[in-house]
């Protein structure tokens, strides 16, 4: 039973346009959400997070939106750059200590020049 | 500053063999974690530790053991390798919880 799902395995976007990566979850106890970015042959790197008390968090070109009633979050990248091409993982935890993160399956983003 | 270092990067094991995946961090983080990532899947937590001498099971601990004798090191032991343990293994550490964990580069393990 996948508690965190990323239903799009891949996404292709033109450079300069917006990339929108989606994530759905089923566990209503999840309280803290994160996005990680992963390049080939490297470990994931933390990108941005959001607590359930917020519905939006912004960091430069990256914005995460949380819709708790729909159990849905999304990551917006504006403008997209070729260097953003990577696999993006959504993750969730029942608290902001995050000892037991549950990951989605990832979405491969390809930004075309 | 090395961050999180995993060794080896690649390994092929025969069924029934044992091995230890090494993980070391130099950031004085209390929390350390082991994840595995199967092809096309997300990361799944194997074991974690909140400090030296303290370890706990994650989502998929069967077939693995860990120890945490120092703050810096968190080795993962496979006792009887099975083909189902073919995966990429990631070690991670964080100061206050995995929310903003730093990950190692991974160990790609194949069991044949």
PDB file of C-alpha atoms in Angstrom:
ATOM      1  CA  UNK A   1       0.000   0.000   0.000  1.00  0.00           C
ATOM      2  CA  UNK A   2       1.751   3.138  -1.234  1.00  0.00           C
ATOM      3  CA  UNK A   3       1.028   5.986   1.142  1.00  0.00           C
ATOM      4  CA  UNK A   4       2.821   8.527  -1.038  1.00  0.00           C
ATOM      5  CA  UNK A   5       2.311   8.419  -4.772  1.00  0.00           C
ATOM      6  CA  UNK A   6       3.822  10.289  -7.670  1.00  0.00           C
ATOM      7  CA  UNK A   7       1.628   9.252 -10.549  1.00  0.00           C
ATOM      8  CA  UNK A   8       3.742  10.758 -13.322  1.00  0.00           C
ATOM      9  CA  UNK A   9       6.957   8.783 -13.787  1.00  0.00           C
ATOM     10  CA  UNK A  10       8.313  11.415 -16.167  1.00  0.00           C
ATOM     11  CA  UNK A  11       7.758  14.985 -17.280  1.00  0.00           C
ATOM     12  CA  UNK A  12       9.282  16.917 -20.171  1.00  0.00           C
ATOM     13  CA  UNK A  13       9.298  20.727 -20.152  1.00  0.00           C
ATOM     14  CA  UNK A  14      10.832  23.421 -22.339  1.00  0.00           C
ATOM     15  CA  UNK A  15      13.509  25.617 -20.799  1.00  0.00           C
ATOM     16  CA  UNK A  16      12.010  28.787 -19.318  1.00  0.00           C
ATOM     17  CA  UNK A  17       8.565  27.295 -18.837  1.00  0.00           C
ATOM     18  CA  UNK A  18       6.988  26.120 -15.597  1.00  0.00           C
ATOM     19  CA  UNK A  19       7.479  22.572 -14.319  1.00  0.00           C
ATOM     20  CA  UNK A  20       4.750  21.185 -12.068  1.00  0.00           C
ATOM     21  CA  UNK A  21       5.408  17.957 -10.216  1.00  0.00           C
ATOM     22  CA  UNK A  22       2.563  16.363  -8.310  1.00  0.00           C
ATOM     23  CA  UNK A  23       2.327  14.130  -5.268  1.00  0.00           C
ATOM     24  CA  UNK A  24      -0.646  12.519  -3.517  1.00  0.00           C
ATOM     25  CA  UNK A  25      -0.762  10.902  -0.106  1.00  0.00           C
ATOM     26  CA  UNK A  26      -3.258   8.790   1.793  1.00  0.00           C
ATOM     27  CA  UNK A  27      -2.131   8.983   5.425  1.00  0.00           C
ATOM     28  CA  UNK A  28      -3.913  11.870   7.156  1.00  0.00           C
ATOM     29  CA  UNK A  29      -1.334  11.718   9.966  1.00  0.00           C
ATOM     30  CA  UNK A  30       1.383  13.082   7.679  1.00  0.00           C
ATOM     31  CA  UNK A  31       2.364  16.480   9.001  1.00  0.00           C
ATOM     32  CA  UNK A  32       5.542  17.426   7.180  1.00  0.00           C
ATOM     33  CA  UNK A  33       6.357  17.159   3.509  1.00  0.00           C
ATOM     34  CA  UNK A  34       9.583  17.436   1.593  1.00  0.00           C
ATOM     35  CA  UNK A  35      10.919  17.364  -1.928  1.00  0.00           C
ATOM     36  CA  UNK A  36      14.281  15.845  -2.771  1.00  0.00           C
ATOM     37  CA  UNK A  37      16.164  16.053  -6.037  1.00  0.00           C
ATOM     38  CA  UNK A  38      18.391  13.281  -7.303  1.00  0.00           C
ATOM     39  CA  UNK A  39      20.958  13.253 -10.086  1.00  0.00           C
ATOM     40  CA  UNK A  40      22.229   9.935 -11.507  1.00  0.00           C
ATOM     41  CA  UNK A  41      24.871   8.204  -9.388  1.00  0.00           C
ATOM     42  CA  UNK A  42      24.348  10.666  -6.544  1.00  0.00           C
ATOM     43  CA  UNK A  43      22.349  10.620  -3.340  1.00  0.00           C
ATOM     44  CA  UNK A  44      19.162  12.677  -3.024  1.00  0.00           C
ATOM     45  CA  UNK A  45      19.552  16.289  -1.960  1.00  0.00           C
ATOM     46  CA  UNK A  46      16.976  18.226   0.015  1.00  0.00           C
ATOM     47  CA  UNK A  47      15.148  20.837  -2.015  1.00  0.00           C
ATOM     48  CA  UNK A  48      12.247  22.333  -0.081  1.00  0.00           C
ATOM     49  CA  UNK A  49       9.800  21.410   2.668  1.00  0.00           C
ATOM     50  CA  UNK A  50       6.426  22.444   4.005  1.00  0.00           C
ATOM     51  CA  UNK A  51       4.646  21.961   7.286  1.00  0.00           C
ATOM     52  CA  UNK A  52       0.963  21.109   7.361  1.00  0.00           C
ATOM     53  CA  UNK A  53       0.178  24.438   9.019  1.00  0.00           C
ATOM     54  CA  UNK A  54       1.098  26.175   5.766  1.00  0.00           C
ATOM     55  CA  UNK A  55      -0.285  25.891   2.268  1.00  0.00           C
ATOM     56  CA  UNK A  56       2.672  27.390   0.421  1.00  0.00           C
ATOM     57  CA  UNK A  57       6.405  27.670   0.817  1.00  0.00           C
ATOM     58  CA  UNK A  58       8.702  29.440  -1.594  1.00  0.00           C
ATOM     59  CA  UNK A  59      12.437  29.315  -2.105  1.00  0.00           C
ATOM     60  CA  UNK A  60      13.737  31.102  -5.159  1.00  0.00           C
ATOM     61  CA  UNK A  61      12.491  29.342  -8.282  1.00  0.00           C
ATOM     62  CA  UNK A  62      10.905  26.559  -6.235  1.00  0.00           C
ATOM     63  CA  UNK A  63       7.468  26.696  -4.634  1.00  0.00           C
ATOM     64  CA  UNK A  64       5.667  23.886  -2.864  1.00  0.00           C
ATOM     65  CA  UNK A  65       1.888  23.975  -2.476  1.00  0.00           C
ATOM     66  CA  UNK A  66      -0.018  21.821  -0.007  1.00  0.00           C
ATOM     67  CA  UNK A  67      -3.730  21.044  -0.198  1.00  0.00           C
ATOM     68  CA  UNK A  68      -4.479  19.058   2.956  1.00  0.00           C
ATOM     69  CA  UNK A  69      -8.144  18.473   2.185  1.00  0.00           C
ATOM     70  CA  UNK A  70      -7.189  16.872  -1.130  1.00  0.00           C
ATOM     71  CA  UNK A  71      -4.090  15.210   0.346  1.00  0.00           C
ATOM     72  CA  UNK A  72      -2.097  16.654  -2.510  1.00  0.00           C
ATOM     73  CA  UNK A  73       1.082  18.626  -2.855  1.00  0.00           C
ATOM     74  CA  UNK A  74       2.886  20.013  -5.839  1.00  0.00           C
ATOM     75  CA  UNK A  75       6.284  21.454  -6.644  1.00  0.00           C
ATOM     76  CA  UNK A  76       6.477  24.339  -9.091  1.00  0.00           C
ATOM     77  CA  UNK A  77       9.756  25.274 -10.744  1.00  0.00           C
ATOM     78  CA  UNK A  78       9.747  28.619 -12.525  1.00  0.00           C
ATOM     79  CA  UNK A  79      11.547  29.184 -14.815  1.00  0.00           C
ATOM     80  CA  UNK A  80      12.772  25.663 -15.540  1.00  0.00           C
ATOM     81  CA  UNK A  81      16.432  25.269 -16.448  1.00  0.00           C
ATOM     82  CA  UNK A  82      18.282  22.359 -18.091  1.00  0.00           C
ATOM     83  CA  UNK A  83      20.190  21.844 -14.819  1.00  0.00           C
ATOM     84  CA  UNK A  84      16.863  21.034 -13.145  1.00  0.00           C
ATOM     85  CA  UNK A  85      16.739  17.764 -15.111  1.00  0.00           C
ATOM     86  CA  UNK A  86      16.746  15.104 -12.396  1.00  0.00           C
ATOM     87  CA  UNK A  87      14.474  12.723 -10.510  1.00  0.00           C
ATOM     88  CA  UNK A  88      12.305  14.456  -7.920  1.00  0.00           C
ATOM     89  CA  UNK A  89      11.032  12.587  -4.879  1.00  0.00           C
ATOM     90  CA  UNK A  90       8.179  13.661  -2.684  1.00  0.00           C
ATOM     91  CA  UNK A  91       8.391  12.498   0.945  1.00  0.00           C
ATOM     92  CA  UNK A  92       6.186  12.765   4.016  1.00  0.00           C
ATOM     93  CA  UNK A  93       6.512  12.338   7.749  1.00  0.00           C
ATOM     94  CA  UNK A  94       4.139  12.274  10.702  1.00  0.00           C
ATOM     95  CA  UNK A  95       6.130  15.028  12.386  1.00  0.00           C
ATOM     96  CA  UNK A  96       8.809  17.541  11.539  1.00  0.00           C
ATOM     97  CA  UNK A  97      11.452  15.407  13.178  1.00  0.00           C
ATOM     98  CA  UNK A  98      10.905  13.137  10.221  1.00  0.00           C
ATOM     99  CA  UNK A  99      12.432   9.990  11.596  1.00  0.00           C
ATOM    100  CA  UNK A 100      10.305   7.796   9.377  1.00  0.00           C
ATOM    101  CA  UNK A 101      10.064   9.432   5.983  1.00  0.00           C
ATOM    102  CA  UNK A 102       7.812   7.781   3.419  1.00  0.00           C
ATOM    103  CA  UNK A 103       8.907   8.430  -0.160  1.00  0.00           C
ATOM    104  CA  UNK A 104       7.022   8.489  -3.410  1.00  0.00           C
ATOM    105  CA  UNK A 105       8.357   6.644  -6.429  1.00  0.00           C
ATOM    106  CA  UNK A 106       9.837   9.740  -8.050  1.00  0.00           C
ATOM    107  CA  UNK A 107       9.241  11.773 -11.209  1.00  0.00           C
ATOM    108  CA  UNK A 108      11.960  12.187 -13.807  1.00  0.00           C
ATOM    109  CA  UNK A 109      12.002  15.779 -15.042  1.00  0.00           C
ATOM    110  CA  UNK A 110      13.642  16.582 -18.359  1.00  0.00           C
ATOM    111  CA  UNK A 111      14.088  20.247 -19.223  1.00  0.00           C
ATOM    112  CA  UNK A 112      14.831  20.730 -22.899  1.00  0.00           C
ATOM    113  CA  UNK A 113      16.997  23.661 -24.030  1.00  0.00           C
TER     114      UNK A 113
ATOM    115  CA  UNK B   1      34.179  18.580   4.613  1.00  0.00           C
ATOM    116  CA  UNK B   2      33.335  15.105   3.297  1.00  0.00           C
ATOM    117  CA  UNK B   3      29.706  14.924   4.490  1.00  0.00           C
ATOM    118  CA  UNK B   4      28.352  11.367   4.296  1.00  0.00           C
ATOM    119  CA  UNK B   5      30.726   8.778   2.875  1.00  0.00           C
ATOM    120  CA  UNK B   6      29.608   5.314   1.794  1.00  0.00           C
ATOM    121  CA  UNK B   7      31.849   2.422   0.849  1.00  0.00           C
ATOM    122  CA  UNK B   8      31.953   0.486  -1.377  1.00  0.00           C
ATOM    123  CA  UNK B   9      30.247   2.184  -4.331  1.00  0.00           C
ATOM    124  CA  UNK B  10      29.575  -1.101  -6.115  1.00  0.00           C
ATOM    125  CA  UNK B  11      29.537  -4.739  -5.016  1.00  0.00           C
ATOM    126  CA  UNK B  12      28.484  -8.086  -6.426  1.00  0.00           C
ATOM    127  CA  UNK B  13      27.676 -10.774  -3.886  1.00  0.00           C
ATOM    128  CA  UNK B  14      26.818 -14.414  -4.293  1.00  0.00           C
ATOM    129  CA  UNK B  15      23.704 -15.786  -2.629  1.00  0.00           C
ATOM    130  CA  UNK B  16      24.428 -16.624   0.992  1.00  0.00           C
ATOM    131  CA  UNK B  17      27.482 -14.397   1.314  1.00  0.00           C
ATOM    132  CA  UNK B  18      27.644 -11.659   3.893  1.00  0.00           C
ATOM    133  CA  UNK B  19      29.000  -8.140   3.791  1.00  0.00           C
ATOM    134  CA  UNK B  20      29.006  -4.833   5.605  1.00  0.00           C
ATOM    135  CA  UNK B  21      28.153  -1.550   3.948  1.00  0.00           C
ATOM    136  CA  UNK B  22      30.065   1.244   5.592  1.00  0.00           C
ATOM    137  CA  UNK B  23      28.737   4.710   6.303  1.00  0.00           C
ATOM    138  CA  UNK B  24      30.554   7.573   7.983  1.00  0.00           C
ATOM    139  CA  UNK B  25      29.605  11.205   8.526  1.00  0.00           C
ATOM    140  CA  UNK B  26      31.778  14.054   9.750  1.00  0.00           C
ATOM    141  CA  UNK B  27      29.050  16.568  10.568  1.00  0.00           C
ATOM    142  CA  UNK B  28      28.470  15.425  14.162  1.00  0.00           C
ATOM    143  CA  UNK B  29      24.880  14.526  13.314  1.00  0.00           C
ATOM    144  CA  UNK B  30      22.903  12.563  15.852  1.00  0.00           C
ATOM    145  CA  UNK B  31      20.515  10.946  13.398  1.00  0.00           C
ATOM    146  CA  UNK B  32      21.616   8.397  10.822  1.00  0.00           C
ATOM    147  CA  UNK B  33      19.585   6.280   8.414  1.00  0.00           C
ATOM    148  CA  UNK B  34      19.832   3.470   5.905  1.00  0.00           C
ATOM    149  CA  UNK B  35      17.511   3.409   2.910  1.00  0.00           C
ATOM    150  CA  UNK B  36      17.232   1.133  -0.074  1.00  0.00           C
ATOM    151  CA  UNK B  37      15.951   2.122  -3.488  1.00  0.00           C
ATOM    152  CA  UNK B  38      14.683  -0.518  -5.877  1.00  0.00           C
ATOM    153  CA  UNK B  39      14.393   0.297  -9.599  1.00  0.00           C
ATOM    154  CA  UNK B  40      11.564   2.743 -10.310  1.00  0.00           C
ATOM    155  CA  UNK B  41      10.634   2.921  -6.654  1.00  0.00           C
ATOM    156  CA  UNK B  42      11.063   5.410  -3.874  1.00  0.00           C
ATOM    157  CA  UNK B  43      13.434   5.022  -0.973  1.00  0.00           C
ATOM    158  CA  UNK B  44      12.435   2.710   1.862  1.00  0.00           C
ATOM    159  CA  UNK B  45      13.827   3.018   5.372  1.00  0.00           C
ATOM    160  CA  UNK B  46      15.724  -0.044   6.614  1.00  0.00           C
ATOM    161  CA  UNK B  47      17.076   1.095   9.991  1.00  0.00           C
ATOM    162  CA  UNK B  48      17.760   4.341  11.726  1.00  0.00           C
ATOM    163  CA  UNK B  49      19.627   5.617  14.770  1.00  0.00           C
ATOM    164  CA  UNK B  50      19.020   8.681  16.914  1.00  0.00           C
ATOM    165  CA  UNK B  51      22.402   8.513  18.596  1.00  0.00           C
ATOM    166  CA  UNK B  52      25.303   6.273  19.523  1.00  0.00           C
ATOM    167  CA  UNK B  53      24.083   3.021  21.034  1.00  0.00           C
ATOM    168  CA  UNK B  54      20.493   3.492  19.849  1.00  0.00           C
ATOM    169  CA  UNK B  55      19.041   1.876  16.743  1.00  0.00           C
ATOM    170  CA  UNK B  56      15.535   1.091  15.565  1.00  0.00           C
ATOM    171  CA  UNK B  57      13.827  -0.699  12.715  1.00  0.00           C
ATOM    172  CA  UNK B  58      12.384   1.061   9.741  1.00  0.00           C
ATOM    173  CA  UNK B  59       9.942  -0.168   7.144  1.00  0.00           C
ATOM    174  CA  UNK B  60      12.034  -3.028   5.651  1.00  0.00           C
ATOM    175  CA  UNK B  61      14.523  -4.323   8.269  1.00  0.00           C
ATOM    176  CA  UNK B  62      14.395  -8.063   7.542  1.00  0.00           C
ATOM    177  CA  UNK B  63      17.731  -9.500   6.441  1.00  0.00           C
ATOM    178  CA  UNK B  64      19.756  -6.597   7.800  1.00  0.00           C
ATOM    179  CA  UNK B  65      21.469  -5.583  11.014  1.00  0.00           C
ATOM    180  CA  UNK B  66      23.015  -2.331  12.178  1.00  0.00           C
ATOM    181  CA  UNK B  67      25.118  -0.998  15.009  1.00  0.00           C
ATOM    182  CA  UNK B  68      25.992   2.503  16.138  1.00  0.00           C
ATOM    183  CA  UNK B  69      29.000   2.458  18.431  1.00  0.00           C
ATOM    184  CA  UNK B  70      30.107   5.988  17.549  1.00  0.00           C
ATOM    185  CA  UNK B  71      28.386   9.164  16.391  1.00  0.00           C
ATOM    186  CA  UNK B  72      30.282   9.036  13.098  1.00  0.00           C
ATOM    187  CA  UNK B  73      29.720   5.467  11.891  1.00  0.00           C
ATOM    188  CA  UNK B  74      26.603   3.492  11.066  1.00  0.00           C
ATOM    189  CA  UNK B  75      27.432   0.211   9.272  1.00  0.00           C
ATOM    190  CA  UNK B  76      24.748  -1.973   7.693  1.00  0.00           C
ATOM    191  CA  UNK B  77      25.282  -5.738   7.780  1.00  0.00           C
ATOM    192  CA  UNK B  78      23.812  -8.273   5.376  1.00  0.00           C
ATOM    193  CA  UNK B  79      24.251 -11.757   6.834  1.00  0.00           C
ATOM    194  CA  UNK B  80      22.885 -14.095   4.143  1.00  0.00           C
ATOM    195  CA  UNK B  81      22.582 -12.224   0.887  1.00  0.00           C
ATOM    196  CA  UNK B  82      19.510 -12.945  -1.225  1.00  0.00           C
ATOM    197  CA  UNK B  83      18.596 -11.771  -4.757  1.00  0.00           C
ATOM    198  CA  UNK B  84      15.793  -9.664  -3.213  1.00  0.00           C
ATOM    199  CA  UNK B  85      18.492  -7.515  -1.610  1.00  0.00           C
ATOM    200  CA  UNK B  86      19.734  -6.349  -4.979  1.00  0.00           C
ATOM    201  CA  UNK B  87      19.237  -2.613  -4.686  1.00  0.00           C
ATOM    202  CA  UNK B  88      20.921   0.744  -4.268  1.00  0.00           C
ATOM    203  CA  UNK B  89      21.583   1.533  -0.623  1.00  0.00           C
ATOM    204  CA  UNK B  90      21.743   5.073   0.702  1.00  0.00           C
ATOM    205  CA  UNK B  91      23.006   6.202   4.050  1.00  0.00           C
ATOM    206  CA  UNK B  92      21.913   9.585   5.384  1.00  0.00           C
ATOM    207  CA  UNK B  93      22.439  11.746   8.431  1.00  0.00           C
ATOM    208  CA  UNK B  94      20.781  14.774   9.946  1.00  0.00           C
ATOM    209  CA  UNK B  95      21.067  16.955  13.001  1.00  0.00           C
ATOM    210  CA  UNK B  96      17.485  17.091  14.217  1.00  0.00           C
ATOM    211  CA  UNK B  97      15.650  14.568  12.076  1.00  0.00           C
ATOM    212  CA  UNK B  98      15.584  13.400   8.512  1.00  0.00           C
ATOM    213  CA  UNK B  99      13.662  16.403   7.313  1.00  0.00           C
ATOM    214  CA  UNK B 100      16.811  17.860   5.856  1.00  0.00           C
ATOM    215  CA  UNK B 101      19.035  14.835   5.749  1.00  0.00           C
ATOM    216  CA  UNK B 102      22.310  14.674   3.897  1.00  0.00           C
ATOM    217  CA  UNK B 103      22.663  11.557   1.767  1.00  0.00           C
ATOM    218  CA  UNK B 104      25.703   9.609   0.694  1.00  0.00           C
ATOM    219  CA  UNK B 105      26.309   8.711  -2.956  1.00  0.00           C
ATOM    220  CA  UNK B 106      24.917   5.225  -2.553  1.00  0.00           C
ATOM    221  CA  UNK B 107      26.138   1.637  -2.814  1.00  0.00           C
ATOM    222  CA  UNK B 108      24.880  -0.410  -5.741  1.00  0.00           C
ATOM    223  CA  UNK B 109      24.609  -4.019  -4.596  1.00  0.00           C
ATOM    224  CA  UNK B 110      23.868  -6.967  -6.866  1.00  0.00           C
ATOM    225  CA  UNK B 111      23.218 -10.438  -5.432  1.00  0.00           C
ATOM    226  CA  UNK B 112      23.613 -13.278  -7.932  1.00  0.00           C
TER     227      UNK B 112
END
